[in-house]
mmCIF file of C-alpha atoms in Angstrom:
data_model
loop_
_atom_site.group_PDB
_atom_site.id
_atom_site.type_symbol
_atom_site.label_atom_id
_atom_site.label_comp_id
_atom_site.label_asym_id
_atom_site.label_seq_id
_atom_site.Cartn_x
_atom_site.Cartn_y
_atom_site.Cartn_z
ATOM 1 C CA MET A 5 3.201 19.071 51.668
ATOM 2 C CA GLU A 6 2.722 16.328 49.165
ATOM 3 C CA THR A 7 -0.025 13.874 50.005
ATOM 4 C CA THR A 8 0.267 10.254 48.968
ATOM 5 C CA SER A 9 -2.822 8.095 49.071
ATOM 6 C CA SER A 10 -2.830 5.161 51.446
ATOM 7 C CA SER A 11 -5.594 3.442 49.823
ATOM 8 C CA ARG A 12 -2.943 2.286 47.441
ATOM 9 C CA VAL A 13 -2.612 -0.284 50.146
ATOM 10 C CA GLY A 14 0.182 -2.309 48.650
ATOM 11 C CA VAL A 15 1.743 -3.794 45.569
ATOM 12 C CA GLN A 16 1.197 -7.462 44.826
ATOM 13 C CA PRO A 17 3.521 -9.680 42.806
ATOM 14 C CA ALA A 18 3.261 -9.406 39.042
ATOM 15 C CA GLU A 19 3.304 -13.150 38.297
ATOM 16 C CA ALA A 20 -0.371 -13.285 37.307
ATOM 17 C CA SER A 21 -1.612 -15.229 34.318
ATOM 18 C CA GLU A 22 -1.578 -13.405 30.992
ATOM 19 C CA ALA A 23 -5.285 -14.137 30.717
ATOM 20 C CA ALA A 24 -5.934 -11.383 33.233
ATOM 21 C CA PRO A 25 -3.475 -8.476 33.360
ATOM 22 C CA ALA A 26 -3.199 -6.687 36.673
ATOM 23 C CA PRO A 27 -5.841 -3.965 36.852
ATOM 24 C CA THR A 28 -4.728 -0.464 37.746
ATOM 25 C CA GLY A 29 -6.903 2.438 38.781
ATOM 26 C CA PRO A 30 -7.158 6.009 37.551
ATOM 27 C CA PRO A 31 -3.982 8.037 38.172
ATOM 28 C CA GLU A 32 -5.568 10.373 40.693
ATOM 29 C CA HIS A 33 -8.930 10.612 42.361
ATOM 30 C CA THR A 34 -10.571 12.646 45.073
ATOM 31 C CA GLY A 35 -13.881 11.640 46.501
ATOM 32 C CA GLY A 36 -16.371 11.843 49.329
ATOM 33 C CA GLN A 37 -16.052 11.370 53.043
ATOM 34 C CA ASP A 38 -15.268 7.662 52.913
ATOM 35 C CA ALA A 39 -13.153 7.965 49.773
ATOM 36 C CA PRO A 40 -9.648 6.590 50.191
ATOM 37 C CA GLY A 41 -8.305 9.164 47.714
ATOM 38 C CA GLN A 42 -6.859 6.812 45.113
ATOM 39 C CA PRO A 43 -7.432 3.134 44.425
ATOM 40 C CA PRO A 44 -5.130 0.551 45.961
ATOM 41 C CA GLU A 45 -2.814 -1.495 43.812
ATOM 42 C CA ALA A 46 -4.566 -4.723 42.844
ATOM 43 C CA ALA A 47 -2.730 -7.401 40.930
ATOM 44 C CA ALA A 48 -4.728 -10.229 39.398
ATOM 45 C CA PRO A 49 -5.090 -12.761 42.235
ATOM 46 C CA PHE A 50 -4.730 -16.005 40.297
ATOM 47 C CA PRO A 51 -4.116 -19.113 42.440
ATOM 48 C CA LYS A 52 -1.063 -20.096 40.372
ATOM 49 C CA ALA A 53 0.576 -16.841 41.457
ATOM 50 C CA ARG A 54 -0.229 -17.190 45.117
ATOM 51 C CA ARG A 55 2.453 -17.286 47.764
ATOM 52 C CA GLY A 56 2.995 -19.579 50.713
ATOM 53 C CA ALA A 57 2.080 -18.604 54.245
ATOM 54 C CA ALA A 58 5.237 -16.559 54.952
ATOM 55 C CA GLY A 59 3.749 -13.235 53.868
ATOM 56 C CA TYR A 60 0.576 -13.880 55.836
ATOM 57 C CA LEU A 61 2.506 -14.781 58.976
ATOM 58 C CA SER A 62 4.406 -11.483 58.891
ATOM 59 C CA ALA A 63 1.220 -9.378 59.012
ATOM 60 C CA GLU A 64 0.465 -7.456 62.191
ATOM 61 C CA PHE A 65 -3.297 -7.923 61.933
ATOM 62 C CA PRO A 66 -5.675 -10.920 62.005
ATOM 63 C CA TRP A 67 -6.636 -12.629 58.756
ATOM 64 C CA TYR A 68 -10.255 -13.325 57.932
ATOM 65 C CA GLY A 69 -12.016 -15.937 55.847
ATOM 66 C CA LEU A 70 -15.326 -17.755 55.761
ATOM 67 C CA ASP A 71 -16.364 -19.106 59.143
ATOM 68 C CA GLY A 72 -16.695 -22.732 60.192
ATOM 69 C CA ALA A 73 -20.043 -23.145 58.415
ATOM 70 C CA PHE A 74 -18.103 -23.421 55.148
ATOM 71 C CA SER A 75 -16.739 -26.942 54.731
ATOM 72 C CA GLY A 76 -15.196 -26.753 51.254
ATOM 73 C CA PRO A 77 -11.598 -26.220 50.059
ATOM 74 C CA ARG A 78 -9.631 -23.228 51.368
ATOM 75 C CA TRP A 79 -6.504 -21.774 49.771
ATOM 76 C CA LEU A 80 -4.121 -18.859 50.158
ATOM 77 C CA MET A 81 -3.787 -16.321 47.381
ATOM 78 C CA GLN A 82 -1.573 -13.209 47.657
ATOM 79 C CA VAL A 83 -0.588 -10.481 50.076
ATOM 80 C CA GLY A 84 -0.061 -6.830 49.203
ATOM 81 C CA THR A 85 2.729 -4.806 50.803
ATOM 82 C CA GLY A 86 3.438 -1.121 51.327
ATOM 83 C CA ALA A 87 6.518 0.865 50.393
ATOM 84 C CA ASP A 88 8.210 -0.183 53.635
ATOM 85 C CA GLY A 89 7.579 -3.885 52.953
ATOM 86 C CA SER A 90 4.882 -4.280 55.605
ATOM 87 C CA VAL A 91 1.851 -6.407 54.710
ATOM 88 C CA GLU A 92 -1.244 -4.254 54.222
ATOM 89 C CA HIS A 93 -3.811 -6.610 52.727
ATOM 90 C CA GLY A 94 -4.261 -10.122 51.381
ATOM 91 C CA SER A 95 -6.782 -12.633 50.078
ATOM 92 C CA THR A 96 -7.994 -16.089 51.012
ATOM 93 C CA GLY A 97 -9.972 -18.291 48.617
ATOM 94 C CA HIS A 98 -12.851 -20.668 49.267
ATOM 95 C CA GLY A 99 -14.454 -23.243 46.976
ATOM 96 C CA ASP A 100 -13.328 -23.798 43.396
ATOM 97 C CA GLU A 101 -10.086 -22.204 42.262
ATOM 98 C CA PRO A 102 -11.515 -19.955 39.535
ATOM 99 C CA SER A 103 -10.197 -19.272 36.082
ATOM 100 C CA ALA A 104 -11.053 -16.186 34.052
ATOM 101 C CA ARG A 105 -11.845 -18.361 31.031
ATOM 102 C CA GLY A 106 -13.126 -21.428 32.861
ATOM 103 C CA GLU A 107 -16.767 -20.794 32.031
ATOM 104 C CA ILE A 108 -15.975 -20.320 28.349
ATOM 105 C CA ALA A 109 -13.907 -23.503 28.113
ATOM 106 C CA THR A 110 -16.164 -25.818 30.115
ATOM 107 C CA GLY A 111 -19.588 -24.210 30.093
ATOM 108 C CA GLU A 112 -19.616 -24.577 33.891
ATOM 109 C CA LYS A 113 -19.508 -21.714 36.336
ATOM 110 C CA ASP A 114 -16.943 -21.665 39.131
ATOM 111 C CA ARG A 115 -18.285 -21.607 42.688
ATOM 112 C CA PHE A 116 -15.995 -19.538 44.843
ATOM 113 C CA ALA A 117 -15.745 -16.769 47.418
ATOM 114 C CA VAL A 118 -12.610 -14.715 48.036
ATOM 115 C CA VAL A 119 -12.202 -12.778 51.291
ATOM 116 C CA ILE A 120 -9.865 -9.779 51.413
ATOM 117 C CA THR A 121 -8.501 -8.487 54.721
ATOM 118 C CA VAL A 122 -7.280 -4.871 54.712
ATOM 119 C CA ALA A 123 -5.308 -3.490 57.653
ATOM 120 C CA GLY A 124 -7.058 -0.562 59.325
ATOM 121 C CA ASN A 125 -4.376 2.114 59.024
ATOM 122 C CA PRO A 126 -4.861 5.636 60.401
ATOM 123 C CA GLN A 127 -3.411 8.619 58.590
ATOM 124 C CA ARG A 128 0.366 8.234 58.735
ATOM 125 C CA ARG A 129 3.647 9.321 57.172
ATOM 126 C CA SER A 130 4.745 7.694 53.932
ATOM 127 C CA GLY A 131 7.715 5.331 54.015
ATOM 128 C CA ASP A 132 10.102 7.872 52.465
ATOM 129 C CA GLY A 133 8.958 10.688 54.748
ATOM 130 C CA THR A 134 7.885 12.948 51.876
ATOM 131 C CA GLY A 135 4.120 12.789 52.291
ATOM 132 C CA VAL A 136 1.126 11.692 54.307
ATOM 133 C CA LEU A 137 -0.811 8.498 53.672
ATOM 134 C CA GLU A 138 -4.564 8.670 54.066
ATOM 135 C CA ALA A 139 -6.319 6.117 56.223
ATOM 136 C CA THR A 140 -7.534 2.907 54.654
ATOM 137 C CA SER A 141 -11.308 2.555 54.661
ATOM 138 C CA VAL A 142 -14.178 0.312 53.678
ATOM 139 C CA SER A 143 -13.817 1.840 50.206
ATOM 140 C CA SER A 144 -10.308 0.360 50.018
ATOM 141 C CA ALA A 145 -11.776 -3.098 50.644
ATOM 142 C CA ALA A 146 -14.585 -2.483 48.145
ATOM 143 C CA TRP A 147 -12.072 -1.484 45.450
ATOM 144 C CA LEU A 148 -9.910 -4.573 45.968
ATOM 145 C CA ALA A 149 -12.979 -6.803 45.887
ATOM 146 C CA GLY A 150 -14.397 -5.188 42.754
ATOM 147 C CA SER A 151 -11.138 -5.343 40.827
ATOM 148 C CA GLY A 152 -10.548 -8.903 42.032
ATOM 149 C CA LEU A 153 -13.879 -10.065 40.613
ATOM 150 C CA LEU A 154 -13.027 -8.445 37.289
ATOM 151 C CA SER A 155 -9.777 -10.414 37.166
ATOM 152 C CA TYR A 156 -11.870 -13.584 37.037
ATOM 153 C CA SER A 157 -14.392 -12.266 34.499
ATOM 154 C CA TRP A 158 -14.253 -12.664 30.749
ATOM 155 C CA PRO A 159 -17.302 -11.786 28.623
ATOM 156 C CA PRO A 160 -17.770 -14.754 26.256
ATOM 157 C CA GLN A 161 -18.121 -12.597 23.144
ATOM 158 C CA MET A 162 -14.776 -10.897 23.724
ATOM 159 C CA ASP A 163 -11.332 -11.915 22.466
ATOM 160 C CA HIS A 164 -8.055 -11.517 24.351
ATOM 161 C CA THR A 165 -7.097 -8.180 22.781
ATOM 162 C CA ARG A 166 -10.444 -6.504 23.336
ATOM 163 C CA ARG A 167 -10.600 -7.750 26.907
ATOM 164 C CA ALA A 168 -7.626 -5.576 27.893
ATOM 165 C CA ASP A 169 -9.569 -2.434 26.951
ATOM 166 C CA TRP A 170 -12.718 -3.785 28.595
ATOM 167 C CA LEU A 171 -10.808 -4.522 31.794
ATOM 168 C CA ASP A 172 -9.386 -0.989 31.937
ATOM 169 C CA GLN A 173 -12.851 0.513 31.555
ATOM 170 C CA GLN A 174 -14.501 -1.803 34.056
ATOM 171 C CA THR A 175 -11.704 -1.349 36.600
ATOM 172 C CA GLU A 176 -12.200 2.423 36.553
ATOM 173 C CA ALA A 177 -15.941 1.888 36.944
ATOM 174 C CA ALA A 178 -15.284 -0.423 39.934
ATOM 175 C CA TRP A 179 -13.199 2.299 41.547
ATOM 176 C CA GLU A 180 -15.939 4.880 41.061
ATOM 177 C CA LEU A 181 -18.429 2.494 42.663
ATOM 178 C CA ALA A 182 -16.107 1.887 45.619
ATOM 179 C CA ASP A 183 -15.831 5.644 46.062
ATOM 180 C CA ASP A 184 -19.611 5.977 46.420
ATOM 181 C CA LEU A 185 -20.713 3.320 48.889
ATOM 182 C CA ALA A 186 -23.773 5.386 49.818
ATOM 183 C CA GLY A 187 -24.911 5.444 46.180
ATOM 184 C CA PRO A 188 -27.817 3.577 44.597
ATOM 185 C CA ASP A 189 -25.641 0.766 43.217
ATOM 186 C CA TRP A 190 -25.078 -0.582 46.733
ATOM 187 C CA SER A 191 -27.487 -2.152 49.191
ATOM 188 C CA THR A 192 -26.927 -3.065 52.848
ATOM 189 C CA LEU A 193 -26.495 -6.644 53.982
ATOM 190 C CA SER A 194 -26.007 -7.853 57.572
ATOM 191 C CA LEU A 195 -23.612 -10.797 57.938
ATOM 192 C CA PRO A 196 -21.950 -12.375 60.984
ATOM 193 C CA VAL A 197 -18.331 -11.477 61.708
ATOM 194 C CA ASP A 198 -16.817 -13.435 64.607
ATOM 195 C CA GLY A 199 -20.373 -14.352 65.538
ATOM 196 C CA GLU A 200 -21.696 -10.773 65.655
ATOM 197 C CA PRO A 201 -23.921 -9.248 62.929
ATOM 198 C CA MET A 202 -22.126 -6.480 61.021
ATOM 199 C CA PRO A 203 -23.349 -4.246 58.166
ATOM 200 C CA PHE A 204 -21.843 -4.691 54.702
ATOM 201 C CA HIS A 205 -22.183 -2.774 51.460
ATOM 202 C CA TYR A 206 -23.308 -5.210 48.762
ATOM 203 C CA ARG A 207 -23.797 -5.170 45.002
ATOM 204 C CA GLU A 208 -24.349 -7.720 42.250
ATOM 205 C CA SER A 209 -23.431 -7.769 38.570
ATOM 206 C CA GLU A 210 -23.576 -10.266 35.746
ATOM 207 C CA PHE A 211 -20.091 -11.429 36.791
ATOM 208 C CA GLY A 212 -20.805 -12.074 40.468
ATOM 209 C CA TRP A 213 -21.169 -10.168 43.717
ATOM 210 C CA VAL A 214 -19.004 -7.822 45.779
ATOM 211 C CA LEU A 215 -19.328 -6.746 49.402
ATOM 212 C CA ALA A 216 -17.309 -4.646 51.845
ATOM 213 C CA GLY A 217 -17.463 -3.822 55.539
ATOM 214 C CA SER A 218 -15.434 -3.684 58.734
ATOM 215 C CA THR A 219 -14.805 -5.904 61.730
ATOM 216 C CA GLY A 220 -14.663 -5.275 65.439
ATOM 217 C CA SER A 221 -10.953 -6.133 65.405
ATOM 218 C CA GLY A 222 -9.785 -3.093 63.458
ATOM 219 C CA VAL A 223 -9.561 -4.457 59.904
ATOM 220 C CA HIS A 224 -11.720 -3.927 56.839
ATOM 221 C CA LEU A 225 -13.168 -6.819 54.860
ATOM 222 C CA GLY A 226 -13.892 -7.100 51.171
ATOM 223 C CA ALA A 227 -15.263 -10.175 49.457
ATOM 224 C CA TYR A 228 -16.298 -11.253 45.976
ATOM 225 C CA GLY A 229 -17.592 -14.447 44.485
ATOM 226 C CA ARG A 230 -19.670 -16.288 41.963
ATOM 227 C CA GLY A 231 -21.861 -19.366 42.184
ATOM 228 C CA MET A 232 -22.124 -19.064 45.985
ATOM 229 C CA SER A 233 -24.782 -16.867 47.565
ATOM 230 C CA ALA A 234 -23.390 -14.005 49.633
ATOM 231 C CA TYR A 235 -26.495 -14.014 51.821
ATOM 232 C CA GLY A 236 -25.524 -17.185 53.659
ATOM 233 C CA LEU A 237 -21.897 -16.303 54.348
ATOM 234 C CA GLY A 238 -20.230 -15.612 57.676
ATOM 235 C CA PHE A 239 -16.701 -14.422 58.423
ATOM 236 C CA SER A 240 -14.257 -15.080 61.212
ATOM 237 C CA ALA A 241 -10.589 -14.757 62.065
ATOM 238 C CA ILE A 242 -8.857 -17.790 60.615
ATOM 239 C CA ASP A 243 -6.134 -20.311 61.348
ATOM 240 C CA LEU A 244 -3.796 -20.212 58.358
ATOM 241 C CA ALA A 245 -3.060 -23.909 58.834
ATOM 242 C CA ALA A 246 -6.547 -24.629 57.442
ATOM 243 C CA TYR A 247 -5.539 -23.120 54.081
ATOM 244 C CA GLU A 248 -3.544 -24.891 51.384
#
C-alpha cells in the first residue's frame, strides 16, 4: 500500500512576495521515532499574503498565540489545508510585521514572534483513499517554524539570485534539524501553555530562534521570532477577534 506523509500538513496560498519564494522540502525523507516522514508544505508567510479570518474559523481545533502578557500588535497570517480542503495548520503574528529585507533597507531589526498551530492528526487515510497519512508530530511544528523563519531571513551579503539557492539549502537543513529534535542542536525550554508549564524544543541561529512543543488540548505548537526573547513568552488559546 502506498504511504503518503501527513506531515505535509497542508498547502498554503502561493501569493507570497517574490522576495521570499515558498520553501519546499526534500522530495522524500524517512527519519526517527518522532519523524513525520516528509516535511509539510510551507509557503512564505508574508503578511501581505495573509487571509482574513474565514479559514481560521473553519478549523476544527483551537488556535494559539501569545498569551495576555503580550500587549503589542497581533495579526493573522495564513492557514494551510489538506487535500480534502480541511484546515491543518496556520500562523498568527505578534509585534512588527517583518520583511525579509527590512534589516538591509533600514538597518533596524524587526521584533516579532509568529506562533504556528498544527492540528494533532492520528494516522489516517489520505483524501483520495490511495494511501495512509502519518500522524502529525512536534517535528511537523518544528519544520514549519524553521522554514517560516528562513522566509524572513536574507543574509546582507547575498543578492536576490543567490538567495534562492541559499534558501533551498537552508530549508533542507531546517528539515533535517526538525527530524532530530533529540539532537545536540536543540535544547529544552519550559514555557507556559494555557497557564501550565510545558516542555519545548528550542534552538537559536543568527537569524532568530525556533521552538516546538505540544499543548494539553491536542495540537502541536511551533514558533519563531527575532528581536523578542523566547524565554519570556507564554502561549494560550486565542480569540481571533483580537487579531487584525
